[in-house]
mmCIF file of C-alpha atoms in Angstrom:
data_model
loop_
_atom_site.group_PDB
_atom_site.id
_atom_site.type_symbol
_atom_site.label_atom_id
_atom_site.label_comp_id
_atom_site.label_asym_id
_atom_site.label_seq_id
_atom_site.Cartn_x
_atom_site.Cartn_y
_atom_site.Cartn_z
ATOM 1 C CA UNK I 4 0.000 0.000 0.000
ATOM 2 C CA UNK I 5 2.888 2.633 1.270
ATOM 3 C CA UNK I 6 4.689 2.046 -2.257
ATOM 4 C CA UNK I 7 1.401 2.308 -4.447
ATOM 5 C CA UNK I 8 0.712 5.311 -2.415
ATOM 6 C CA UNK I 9 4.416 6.520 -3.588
ATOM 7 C CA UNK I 10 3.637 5.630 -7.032
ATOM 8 C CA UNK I 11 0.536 8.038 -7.032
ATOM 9 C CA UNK I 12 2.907 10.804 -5.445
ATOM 10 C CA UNK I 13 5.332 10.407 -8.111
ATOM 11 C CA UNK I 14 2.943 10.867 -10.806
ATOM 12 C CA UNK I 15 1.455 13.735 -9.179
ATOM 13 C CA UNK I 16 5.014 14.978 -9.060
ATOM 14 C CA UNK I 17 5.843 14.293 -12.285
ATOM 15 C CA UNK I 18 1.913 16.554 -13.262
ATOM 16 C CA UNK I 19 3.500 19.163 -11.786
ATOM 17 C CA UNK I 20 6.457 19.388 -13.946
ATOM 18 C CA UNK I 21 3.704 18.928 -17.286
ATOM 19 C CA UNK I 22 1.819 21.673 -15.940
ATOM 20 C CA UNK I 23 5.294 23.821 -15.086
ATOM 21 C CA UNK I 24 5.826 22.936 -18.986
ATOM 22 C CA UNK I 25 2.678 24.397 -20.305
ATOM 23 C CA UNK I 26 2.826 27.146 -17.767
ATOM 24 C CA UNK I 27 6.486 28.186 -18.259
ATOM 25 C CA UNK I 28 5.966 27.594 -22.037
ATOM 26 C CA UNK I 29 5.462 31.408 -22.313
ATOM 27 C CA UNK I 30 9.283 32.096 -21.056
ATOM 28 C CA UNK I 31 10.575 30.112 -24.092
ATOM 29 C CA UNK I 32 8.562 30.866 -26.507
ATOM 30 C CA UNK I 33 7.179 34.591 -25.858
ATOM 31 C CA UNK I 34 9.417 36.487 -27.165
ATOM 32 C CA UNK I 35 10.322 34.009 -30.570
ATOM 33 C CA UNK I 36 6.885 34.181 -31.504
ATOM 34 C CA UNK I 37 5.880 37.695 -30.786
ATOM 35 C CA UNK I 38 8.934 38.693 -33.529
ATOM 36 C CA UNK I 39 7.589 36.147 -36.015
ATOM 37 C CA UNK I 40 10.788 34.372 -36.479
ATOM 38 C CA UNK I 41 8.622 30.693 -35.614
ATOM 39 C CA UNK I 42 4.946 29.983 -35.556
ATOM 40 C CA UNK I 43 3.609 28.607 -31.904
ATOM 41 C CA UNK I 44 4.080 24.939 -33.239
ATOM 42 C CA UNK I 45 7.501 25.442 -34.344
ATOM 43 C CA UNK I 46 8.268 27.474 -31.627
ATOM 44 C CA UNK I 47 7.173 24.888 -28.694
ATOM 45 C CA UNK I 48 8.519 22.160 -30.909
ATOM 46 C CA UNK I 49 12.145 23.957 -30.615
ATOM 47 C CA UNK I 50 11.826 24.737 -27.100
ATOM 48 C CA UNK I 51 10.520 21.538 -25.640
ATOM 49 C CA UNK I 52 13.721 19.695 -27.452
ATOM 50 C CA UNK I 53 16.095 21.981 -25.213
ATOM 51 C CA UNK I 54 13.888 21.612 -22.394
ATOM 52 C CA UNK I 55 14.499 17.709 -22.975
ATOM 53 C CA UNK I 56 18.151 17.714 -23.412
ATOM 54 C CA UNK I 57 19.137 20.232 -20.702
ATOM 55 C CA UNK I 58 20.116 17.124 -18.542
ATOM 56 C CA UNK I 59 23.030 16.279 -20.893
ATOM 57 C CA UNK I 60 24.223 19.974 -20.253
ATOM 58 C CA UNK I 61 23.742 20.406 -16.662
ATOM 59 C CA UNK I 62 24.147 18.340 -12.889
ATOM 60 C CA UNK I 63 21.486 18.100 -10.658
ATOM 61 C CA UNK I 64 22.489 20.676 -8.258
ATOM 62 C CA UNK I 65 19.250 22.231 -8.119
ATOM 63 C CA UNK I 66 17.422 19.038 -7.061
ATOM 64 C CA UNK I 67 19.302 18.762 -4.269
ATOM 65 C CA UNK I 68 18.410 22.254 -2.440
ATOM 66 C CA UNK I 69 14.923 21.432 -3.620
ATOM 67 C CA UNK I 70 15.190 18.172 -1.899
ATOM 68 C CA UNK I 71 17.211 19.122 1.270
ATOM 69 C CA UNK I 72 17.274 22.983 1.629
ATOM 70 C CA UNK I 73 13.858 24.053 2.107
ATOM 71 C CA UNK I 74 12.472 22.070 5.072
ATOM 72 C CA UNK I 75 14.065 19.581 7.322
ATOM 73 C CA UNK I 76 14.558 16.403 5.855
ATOM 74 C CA UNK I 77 13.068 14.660 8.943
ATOM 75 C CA UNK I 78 9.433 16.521 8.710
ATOM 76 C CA UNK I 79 9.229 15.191 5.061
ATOM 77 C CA UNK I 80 6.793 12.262 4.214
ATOM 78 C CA UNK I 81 4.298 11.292 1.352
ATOM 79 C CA UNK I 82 1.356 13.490 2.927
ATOM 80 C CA UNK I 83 3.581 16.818 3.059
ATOM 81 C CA UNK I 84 4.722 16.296 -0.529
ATOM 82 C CA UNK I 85 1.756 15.632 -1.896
ATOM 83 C CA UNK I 86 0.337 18.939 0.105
ATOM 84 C CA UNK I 87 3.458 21.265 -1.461
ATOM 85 C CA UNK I 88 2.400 19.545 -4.858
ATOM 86 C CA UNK I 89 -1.448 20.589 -4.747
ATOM 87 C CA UNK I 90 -0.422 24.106 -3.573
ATOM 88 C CA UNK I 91 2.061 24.400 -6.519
ATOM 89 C CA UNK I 92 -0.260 22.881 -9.003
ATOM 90 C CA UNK I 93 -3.490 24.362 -8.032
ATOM 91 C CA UNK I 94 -1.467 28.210 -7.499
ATOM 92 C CA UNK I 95 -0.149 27.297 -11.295
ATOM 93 C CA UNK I 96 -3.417 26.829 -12.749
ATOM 94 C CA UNK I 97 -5.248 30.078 -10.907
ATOM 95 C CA UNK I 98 -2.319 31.930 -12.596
ATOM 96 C CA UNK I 99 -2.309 30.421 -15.833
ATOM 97 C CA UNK I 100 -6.191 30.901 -16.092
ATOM 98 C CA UNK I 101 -5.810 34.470 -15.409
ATOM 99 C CA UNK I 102 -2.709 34.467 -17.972
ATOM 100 C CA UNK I 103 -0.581 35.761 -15.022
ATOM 101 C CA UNK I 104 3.044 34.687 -15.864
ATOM 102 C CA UNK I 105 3.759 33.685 -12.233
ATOM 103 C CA UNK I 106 6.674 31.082 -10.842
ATOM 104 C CA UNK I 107 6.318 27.927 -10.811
ATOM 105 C CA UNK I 108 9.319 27.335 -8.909
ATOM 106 C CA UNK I 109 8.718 29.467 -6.008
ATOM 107 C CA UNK I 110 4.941 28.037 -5.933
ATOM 108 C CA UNK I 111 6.914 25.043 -5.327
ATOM 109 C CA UNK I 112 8.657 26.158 -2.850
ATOM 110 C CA UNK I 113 5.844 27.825 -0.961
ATOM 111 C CA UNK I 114 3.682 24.868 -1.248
ATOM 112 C CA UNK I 115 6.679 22.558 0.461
ATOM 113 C CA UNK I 116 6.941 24.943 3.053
ATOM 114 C CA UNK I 117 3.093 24.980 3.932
ATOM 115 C CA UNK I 118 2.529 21.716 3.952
ATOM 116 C CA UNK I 119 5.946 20.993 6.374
ATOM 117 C CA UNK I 120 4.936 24.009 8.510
ATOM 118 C CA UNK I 121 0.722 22.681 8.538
ATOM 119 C CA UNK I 122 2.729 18.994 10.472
ATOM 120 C CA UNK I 123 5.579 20.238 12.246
ATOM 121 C CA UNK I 124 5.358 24.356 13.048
ATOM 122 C CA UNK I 125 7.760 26.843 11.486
ATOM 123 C CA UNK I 126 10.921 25.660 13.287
ATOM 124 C CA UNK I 127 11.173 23.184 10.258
ATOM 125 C CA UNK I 128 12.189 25.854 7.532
ATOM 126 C CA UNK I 129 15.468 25.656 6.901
ATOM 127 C CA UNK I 130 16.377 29.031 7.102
ATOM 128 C CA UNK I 131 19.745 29.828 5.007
ATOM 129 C CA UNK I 132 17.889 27.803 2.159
ATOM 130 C CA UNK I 133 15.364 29.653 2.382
ATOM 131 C CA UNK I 134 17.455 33.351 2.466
ATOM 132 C CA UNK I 135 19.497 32.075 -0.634
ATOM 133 C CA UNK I 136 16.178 31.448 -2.726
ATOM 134 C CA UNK I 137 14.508 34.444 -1.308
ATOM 135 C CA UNK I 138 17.887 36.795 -2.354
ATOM 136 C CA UNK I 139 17.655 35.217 -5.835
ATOM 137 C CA UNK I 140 13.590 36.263 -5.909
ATOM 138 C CA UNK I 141 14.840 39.839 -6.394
ATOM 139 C CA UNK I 142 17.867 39.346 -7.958
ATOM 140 C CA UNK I 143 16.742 37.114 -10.786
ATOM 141 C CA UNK I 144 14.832 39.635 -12.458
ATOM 142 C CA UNK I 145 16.933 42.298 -11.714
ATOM 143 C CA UNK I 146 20.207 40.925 -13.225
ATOM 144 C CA UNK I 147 18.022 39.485 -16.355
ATOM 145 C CA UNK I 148 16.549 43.217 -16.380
ATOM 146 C CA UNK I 149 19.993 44.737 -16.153
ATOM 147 C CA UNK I 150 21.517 42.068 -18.653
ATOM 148 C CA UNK I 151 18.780 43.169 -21.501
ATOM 149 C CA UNK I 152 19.491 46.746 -21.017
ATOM 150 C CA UNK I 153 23.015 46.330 -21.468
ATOM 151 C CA UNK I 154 22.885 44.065 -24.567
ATOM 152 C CA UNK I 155 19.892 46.043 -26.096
ATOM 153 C CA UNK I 156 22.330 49.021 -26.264
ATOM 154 C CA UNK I 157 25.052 47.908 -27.324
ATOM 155 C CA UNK I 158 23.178 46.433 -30.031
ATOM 156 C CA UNK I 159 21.810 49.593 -30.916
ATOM 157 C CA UNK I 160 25.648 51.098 -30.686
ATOM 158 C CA UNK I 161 26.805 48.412 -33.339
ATOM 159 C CA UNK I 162 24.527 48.211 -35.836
ATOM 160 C CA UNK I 163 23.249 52.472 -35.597
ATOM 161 C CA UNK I 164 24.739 52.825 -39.092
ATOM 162 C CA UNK I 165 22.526 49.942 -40.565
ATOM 163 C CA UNK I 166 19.405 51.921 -42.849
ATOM 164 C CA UNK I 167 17.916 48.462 -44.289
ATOM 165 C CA UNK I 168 16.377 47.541 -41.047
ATOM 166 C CA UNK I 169 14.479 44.724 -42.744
ATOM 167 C CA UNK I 170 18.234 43.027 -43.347
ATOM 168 C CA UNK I 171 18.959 43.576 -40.042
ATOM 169 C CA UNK I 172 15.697 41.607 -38.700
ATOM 170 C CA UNK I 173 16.607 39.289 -40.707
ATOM 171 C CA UNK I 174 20.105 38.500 -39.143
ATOM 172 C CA UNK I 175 18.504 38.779 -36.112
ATOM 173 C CA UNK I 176 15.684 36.432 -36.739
ATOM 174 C CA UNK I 177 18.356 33.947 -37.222
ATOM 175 C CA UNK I 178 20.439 34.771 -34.045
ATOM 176 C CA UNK I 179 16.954 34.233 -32.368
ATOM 177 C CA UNK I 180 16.921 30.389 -33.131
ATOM 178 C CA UNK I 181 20.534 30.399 -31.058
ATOM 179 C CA UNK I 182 19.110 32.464 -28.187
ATOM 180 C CA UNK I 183 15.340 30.772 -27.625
ATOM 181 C CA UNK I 184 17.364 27.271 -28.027
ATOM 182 C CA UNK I 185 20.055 28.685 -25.366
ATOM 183 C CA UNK I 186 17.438 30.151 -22.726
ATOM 184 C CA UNK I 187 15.250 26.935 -23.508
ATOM 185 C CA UNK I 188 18.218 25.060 -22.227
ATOM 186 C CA UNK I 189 18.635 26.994 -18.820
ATOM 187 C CA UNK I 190 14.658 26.508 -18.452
ATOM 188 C CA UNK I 191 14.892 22.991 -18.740
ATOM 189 C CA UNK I 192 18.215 22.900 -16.410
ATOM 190 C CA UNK I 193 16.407 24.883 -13.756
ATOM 191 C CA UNK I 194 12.759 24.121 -13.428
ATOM 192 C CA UNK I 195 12.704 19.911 -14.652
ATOM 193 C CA UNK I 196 15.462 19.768 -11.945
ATOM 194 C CA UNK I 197 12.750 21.358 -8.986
ATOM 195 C CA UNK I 198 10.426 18.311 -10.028
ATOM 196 C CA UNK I 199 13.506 16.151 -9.294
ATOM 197 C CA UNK I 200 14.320 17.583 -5.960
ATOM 198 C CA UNK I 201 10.601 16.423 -5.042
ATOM 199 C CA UNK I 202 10.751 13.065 -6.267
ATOM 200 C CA UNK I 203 14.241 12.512 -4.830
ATOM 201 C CA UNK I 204 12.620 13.681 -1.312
ATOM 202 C CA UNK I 205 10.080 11.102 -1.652
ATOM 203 C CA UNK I 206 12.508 8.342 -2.250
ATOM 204 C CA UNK I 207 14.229 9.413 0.709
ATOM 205 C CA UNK I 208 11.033 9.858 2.834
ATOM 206 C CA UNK I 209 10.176 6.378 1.565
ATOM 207 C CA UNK I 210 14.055 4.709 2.308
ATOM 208 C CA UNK I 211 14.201 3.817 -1.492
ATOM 209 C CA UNK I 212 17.525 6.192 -1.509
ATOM 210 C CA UNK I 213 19.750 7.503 1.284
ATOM 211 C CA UNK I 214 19.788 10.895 3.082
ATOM 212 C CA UNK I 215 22.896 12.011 0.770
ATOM 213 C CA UNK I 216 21.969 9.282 -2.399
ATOM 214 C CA UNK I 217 22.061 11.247 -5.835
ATOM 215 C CA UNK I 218 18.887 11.390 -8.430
ATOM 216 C CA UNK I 219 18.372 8.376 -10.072
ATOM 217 C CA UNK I 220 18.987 8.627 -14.073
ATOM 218 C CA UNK I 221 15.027 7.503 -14.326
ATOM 219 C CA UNK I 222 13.931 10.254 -12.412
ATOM 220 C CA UNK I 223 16.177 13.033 -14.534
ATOM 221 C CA UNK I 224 14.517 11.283 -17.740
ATOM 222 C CA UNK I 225 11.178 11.474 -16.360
ATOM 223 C CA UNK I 226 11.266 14.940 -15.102
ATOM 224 C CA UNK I 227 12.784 16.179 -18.366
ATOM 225 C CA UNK I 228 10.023 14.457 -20.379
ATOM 226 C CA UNK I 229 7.528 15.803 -18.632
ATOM 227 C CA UNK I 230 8.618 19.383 -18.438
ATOM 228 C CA UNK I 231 9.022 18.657 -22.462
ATOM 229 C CA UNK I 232 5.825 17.253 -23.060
ATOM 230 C CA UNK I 233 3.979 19.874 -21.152
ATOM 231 C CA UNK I 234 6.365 22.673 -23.212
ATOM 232 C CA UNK I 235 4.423 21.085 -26.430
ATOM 233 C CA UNK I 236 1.186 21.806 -24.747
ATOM 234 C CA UNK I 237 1.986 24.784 -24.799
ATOM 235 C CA UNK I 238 0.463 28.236 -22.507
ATOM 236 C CA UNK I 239 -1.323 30.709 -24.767
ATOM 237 C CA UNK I 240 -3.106 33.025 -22.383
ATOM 238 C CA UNK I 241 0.931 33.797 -20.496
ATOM 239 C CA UNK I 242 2.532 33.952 -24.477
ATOM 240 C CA UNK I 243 0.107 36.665 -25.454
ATOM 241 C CA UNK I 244 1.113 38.938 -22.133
ATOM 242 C CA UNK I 245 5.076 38.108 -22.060
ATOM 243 C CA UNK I 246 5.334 38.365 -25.990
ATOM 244 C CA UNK I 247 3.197 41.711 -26.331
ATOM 245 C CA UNK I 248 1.390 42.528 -23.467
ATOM 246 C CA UNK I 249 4.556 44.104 -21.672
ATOM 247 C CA UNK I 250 6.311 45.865 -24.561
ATOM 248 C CA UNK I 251 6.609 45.383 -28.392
ATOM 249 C CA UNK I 252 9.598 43.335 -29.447
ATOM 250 C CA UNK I 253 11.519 43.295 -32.577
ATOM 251 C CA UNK I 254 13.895 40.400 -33.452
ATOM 252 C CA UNK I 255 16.820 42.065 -32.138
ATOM 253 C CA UNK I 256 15.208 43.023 -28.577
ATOM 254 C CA UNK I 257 14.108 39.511 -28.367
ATOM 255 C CA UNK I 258 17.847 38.609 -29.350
ATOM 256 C CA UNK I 259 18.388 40.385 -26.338
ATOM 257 C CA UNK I 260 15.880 39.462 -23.699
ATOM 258 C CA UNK I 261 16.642 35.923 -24.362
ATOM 259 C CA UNK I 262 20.545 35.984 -24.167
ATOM 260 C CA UNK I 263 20.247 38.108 -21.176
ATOM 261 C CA UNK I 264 17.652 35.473 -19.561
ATOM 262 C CA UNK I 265 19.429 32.480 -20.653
ATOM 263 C CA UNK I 266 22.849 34.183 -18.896
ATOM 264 C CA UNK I 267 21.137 34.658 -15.517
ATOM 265 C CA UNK I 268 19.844 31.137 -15.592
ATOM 266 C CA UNK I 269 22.872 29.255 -16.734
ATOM 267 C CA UNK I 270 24.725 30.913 -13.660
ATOM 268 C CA UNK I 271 21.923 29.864 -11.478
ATOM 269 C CA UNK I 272 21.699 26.438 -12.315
ATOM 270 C CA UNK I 273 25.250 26.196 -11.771
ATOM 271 C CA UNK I 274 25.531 27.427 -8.554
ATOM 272 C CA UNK I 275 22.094 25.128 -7.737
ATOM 273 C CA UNK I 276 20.195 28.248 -6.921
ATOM 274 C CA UNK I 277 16.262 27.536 -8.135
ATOM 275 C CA UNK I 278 15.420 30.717 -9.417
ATOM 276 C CA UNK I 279 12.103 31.536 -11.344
ATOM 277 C CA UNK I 280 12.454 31.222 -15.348
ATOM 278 C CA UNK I 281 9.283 33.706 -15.442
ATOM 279 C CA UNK I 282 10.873 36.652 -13.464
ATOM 280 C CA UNK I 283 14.015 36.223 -15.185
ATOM 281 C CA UNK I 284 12.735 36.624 -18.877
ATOM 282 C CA UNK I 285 10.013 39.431 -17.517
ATOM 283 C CA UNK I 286 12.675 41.136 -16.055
ATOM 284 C CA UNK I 287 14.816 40.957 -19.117
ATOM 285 C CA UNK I 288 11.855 41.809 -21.538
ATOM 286 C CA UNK I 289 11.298 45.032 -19.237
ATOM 287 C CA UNK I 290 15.217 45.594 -19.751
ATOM 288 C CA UNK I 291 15.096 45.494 -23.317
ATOM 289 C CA UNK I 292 12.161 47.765 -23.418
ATOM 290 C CA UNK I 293 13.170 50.786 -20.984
ATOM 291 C CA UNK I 294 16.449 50.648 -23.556
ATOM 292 C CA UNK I 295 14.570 51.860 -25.753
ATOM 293 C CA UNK I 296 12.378 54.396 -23.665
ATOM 294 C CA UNK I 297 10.621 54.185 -20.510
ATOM 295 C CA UNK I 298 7.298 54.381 -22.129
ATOM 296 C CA UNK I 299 7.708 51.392 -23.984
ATOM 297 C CA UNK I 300 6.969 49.181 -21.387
ATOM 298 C CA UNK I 301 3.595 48.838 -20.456
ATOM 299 C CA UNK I 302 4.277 49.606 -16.316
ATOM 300 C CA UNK I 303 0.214 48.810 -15.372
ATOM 301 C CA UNK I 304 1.070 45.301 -16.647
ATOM 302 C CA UNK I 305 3.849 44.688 -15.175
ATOM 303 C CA UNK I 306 2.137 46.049 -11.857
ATOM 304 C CA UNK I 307 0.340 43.460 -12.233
ATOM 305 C CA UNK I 308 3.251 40.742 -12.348
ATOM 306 C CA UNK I 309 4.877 41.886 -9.797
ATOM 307 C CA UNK I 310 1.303 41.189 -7.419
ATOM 308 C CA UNK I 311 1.365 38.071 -8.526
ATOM 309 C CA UNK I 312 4.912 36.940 -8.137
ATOM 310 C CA UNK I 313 4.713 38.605 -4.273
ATOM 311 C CA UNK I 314 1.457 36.477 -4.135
ATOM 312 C CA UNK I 315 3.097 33.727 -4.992
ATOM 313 C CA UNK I 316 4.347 31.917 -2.047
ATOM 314 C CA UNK I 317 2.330 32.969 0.321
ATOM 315 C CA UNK I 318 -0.866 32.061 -1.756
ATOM 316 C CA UNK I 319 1.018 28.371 -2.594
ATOM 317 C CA UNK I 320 1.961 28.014 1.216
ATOM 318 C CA UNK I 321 -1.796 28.839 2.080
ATOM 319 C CA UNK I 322 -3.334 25.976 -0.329
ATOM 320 C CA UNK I 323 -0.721 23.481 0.570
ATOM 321 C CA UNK I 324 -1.047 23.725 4.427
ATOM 322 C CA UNK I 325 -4.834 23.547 4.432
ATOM 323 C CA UNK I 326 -4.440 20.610 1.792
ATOM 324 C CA UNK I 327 -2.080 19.086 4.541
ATOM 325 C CA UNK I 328 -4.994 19.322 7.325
ATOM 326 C CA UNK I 329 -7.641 17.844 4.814
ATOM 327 C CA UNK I 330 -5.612 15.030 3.835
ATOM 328 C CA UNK I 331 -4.843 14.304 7.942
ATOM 329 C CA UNK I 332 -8.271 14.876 8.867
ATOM 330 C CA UNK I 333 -9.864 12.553 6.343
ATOM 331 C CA UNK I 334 -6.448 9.479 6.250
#
């Protein structure tokens, strides 16, 4: 019974990551299809395939904080996961149904950290895991913001003397294949490896792997095909706000946004910091537009990100704890 029961958990798990996929399909895609340089098929097609190989690129240092770094490992059993994973999944959909282009990572993390606090109180946070993630909540979008600026001008320094701007797109429309494959690559590497973290923590809540084991190969091929799979799905309502909604983007800008993004995340991932995908391309799509001029971002918009990204934990901690107490009160 305890190992069909985490069977179940593991699929849930592994939902998650499909529904980070579709959710987080905006971040890869946005800003490629926005410019016109792939239709949506082409364009999910292109990034799912990165999403999928990122394992072959990166370790699995993210997993581990996931797995060890957020709550104690000794208040972790089937029932919190499966709490944090509700939180995270049901937070993901409100979001995604509202076209809100929210993290799914720190959802994640907000819905572990409800359901651990909901059994054992908040002495079970692990506090410097906790600092490092928060630090990299406002620093994410900030470098990726910073990043876009940067690039955006010195794009506009190189090429000023160019008059056929439609040869220019064109270039650039090329060098946007490179940069959506390259930030579709740090997507995968950071957000397939949070799905692994989980499952890992359930195979050591379960004894099936020990305190300091590694991630099984079969759970880095199952979290990267379902992060992939749920890319294809694909999230149109988040596209239409990331590619448009928060300022125009030519090929080059997106050139920009995506390098910058991909940067940030590549760093991240190394360092096994889970940062959010989503704030990291929003903040370099905002970067890429105040280059330009201040008006060109649409600020009421991204007012309205920002709500939802400080909503986010909070909002996933709330669902998860009170999906803890259900699942106790009716076990």
């Amino acid at each position: 019974m305890e190992d069909a029961t985490l069977i179940f958990v593991v699929v849930v798990a592994l939902g998650f990551d499909f529904v980070n996929g579709f959710h987080d399909a905006a971040n890869s895609i946005a800003t490629v299809v926005s410019t016109r340089v792939l239709t949506p098929r082409q364009a999910v097609a292109w990034a799912a395939s990165f999403n999928f190989i990122a394992f072959l690129v990166f370790g699995t240092h993210v997993a581990t904080t996931i797995a060890k770094d957020v709550v104690e490992q000794g208040v972790l059993s089937i029932g919190v996961i499966f709490a944090g994973l509700v939180g995270a999944i049901v937070w993901d959909l409100i979001t995604f149904w509202f076209g809100l282009p929210t993290s799914s990572s720190h959802a994640l993390v907000g819905g572990m950290a409800g359901a651990a606090v909901a059994k054992g109180g908040f002495d079970v946070l692990v506090s410097e895991g906790l600092r490092k993630i928060g630090l990299f909540i406002i620093l994410s979008p900030l470098i990726g913001l910073a990043v876009g600026l940067i690039l955006t001008v010195v794009i506009s320094w190189a090429f000023f003397r160019v008059r056929r701007l439609d040869r220019l797109n064109k270039g650039f429309r090329r060098g946007q294949l490179v940069s959506a494959a390259a930030f579709s690559l740090g997507h995968g590497a950071n957000d397939a490896q949070k799905t692994m973290g989980i499952i890992l923590a359930l195979l050591i809540a379960g004894g099936h792997v020990a305190d300091n084991g590694e991630v099984p190969l079969w759970v880095v091929l199952a979290a990267h095909t379902a992060i992939g799979l749920g890319t294809l799905a694909g999230g149109w309502r988040i596209v239409k706000t990331m590619g448009s909604k928060i300022t125009r983007l030519q090929p080059a800008g997106g050139v920009a946004a995506e390098t910058a993004a991909a940067a940030t995340l590549f760093f991240t991932s190394a360092a096994g910091v889970p940062v959010s995908t989503t704030h990291t391309i929003t903040g370099a799509i905002v970067g890429v537009g105040a280059a330009r001029r201040l008006s060109a971002v649409r600020w009421g918009v991204a007012g309205r990100v920002v709500w939802a990204w400080v909503l986010t934990i909070p909002g996933a901690f709330l669902i998860s704890a009170l999906t803890y107490y259900a699942v106790e009160a009716f076990a």
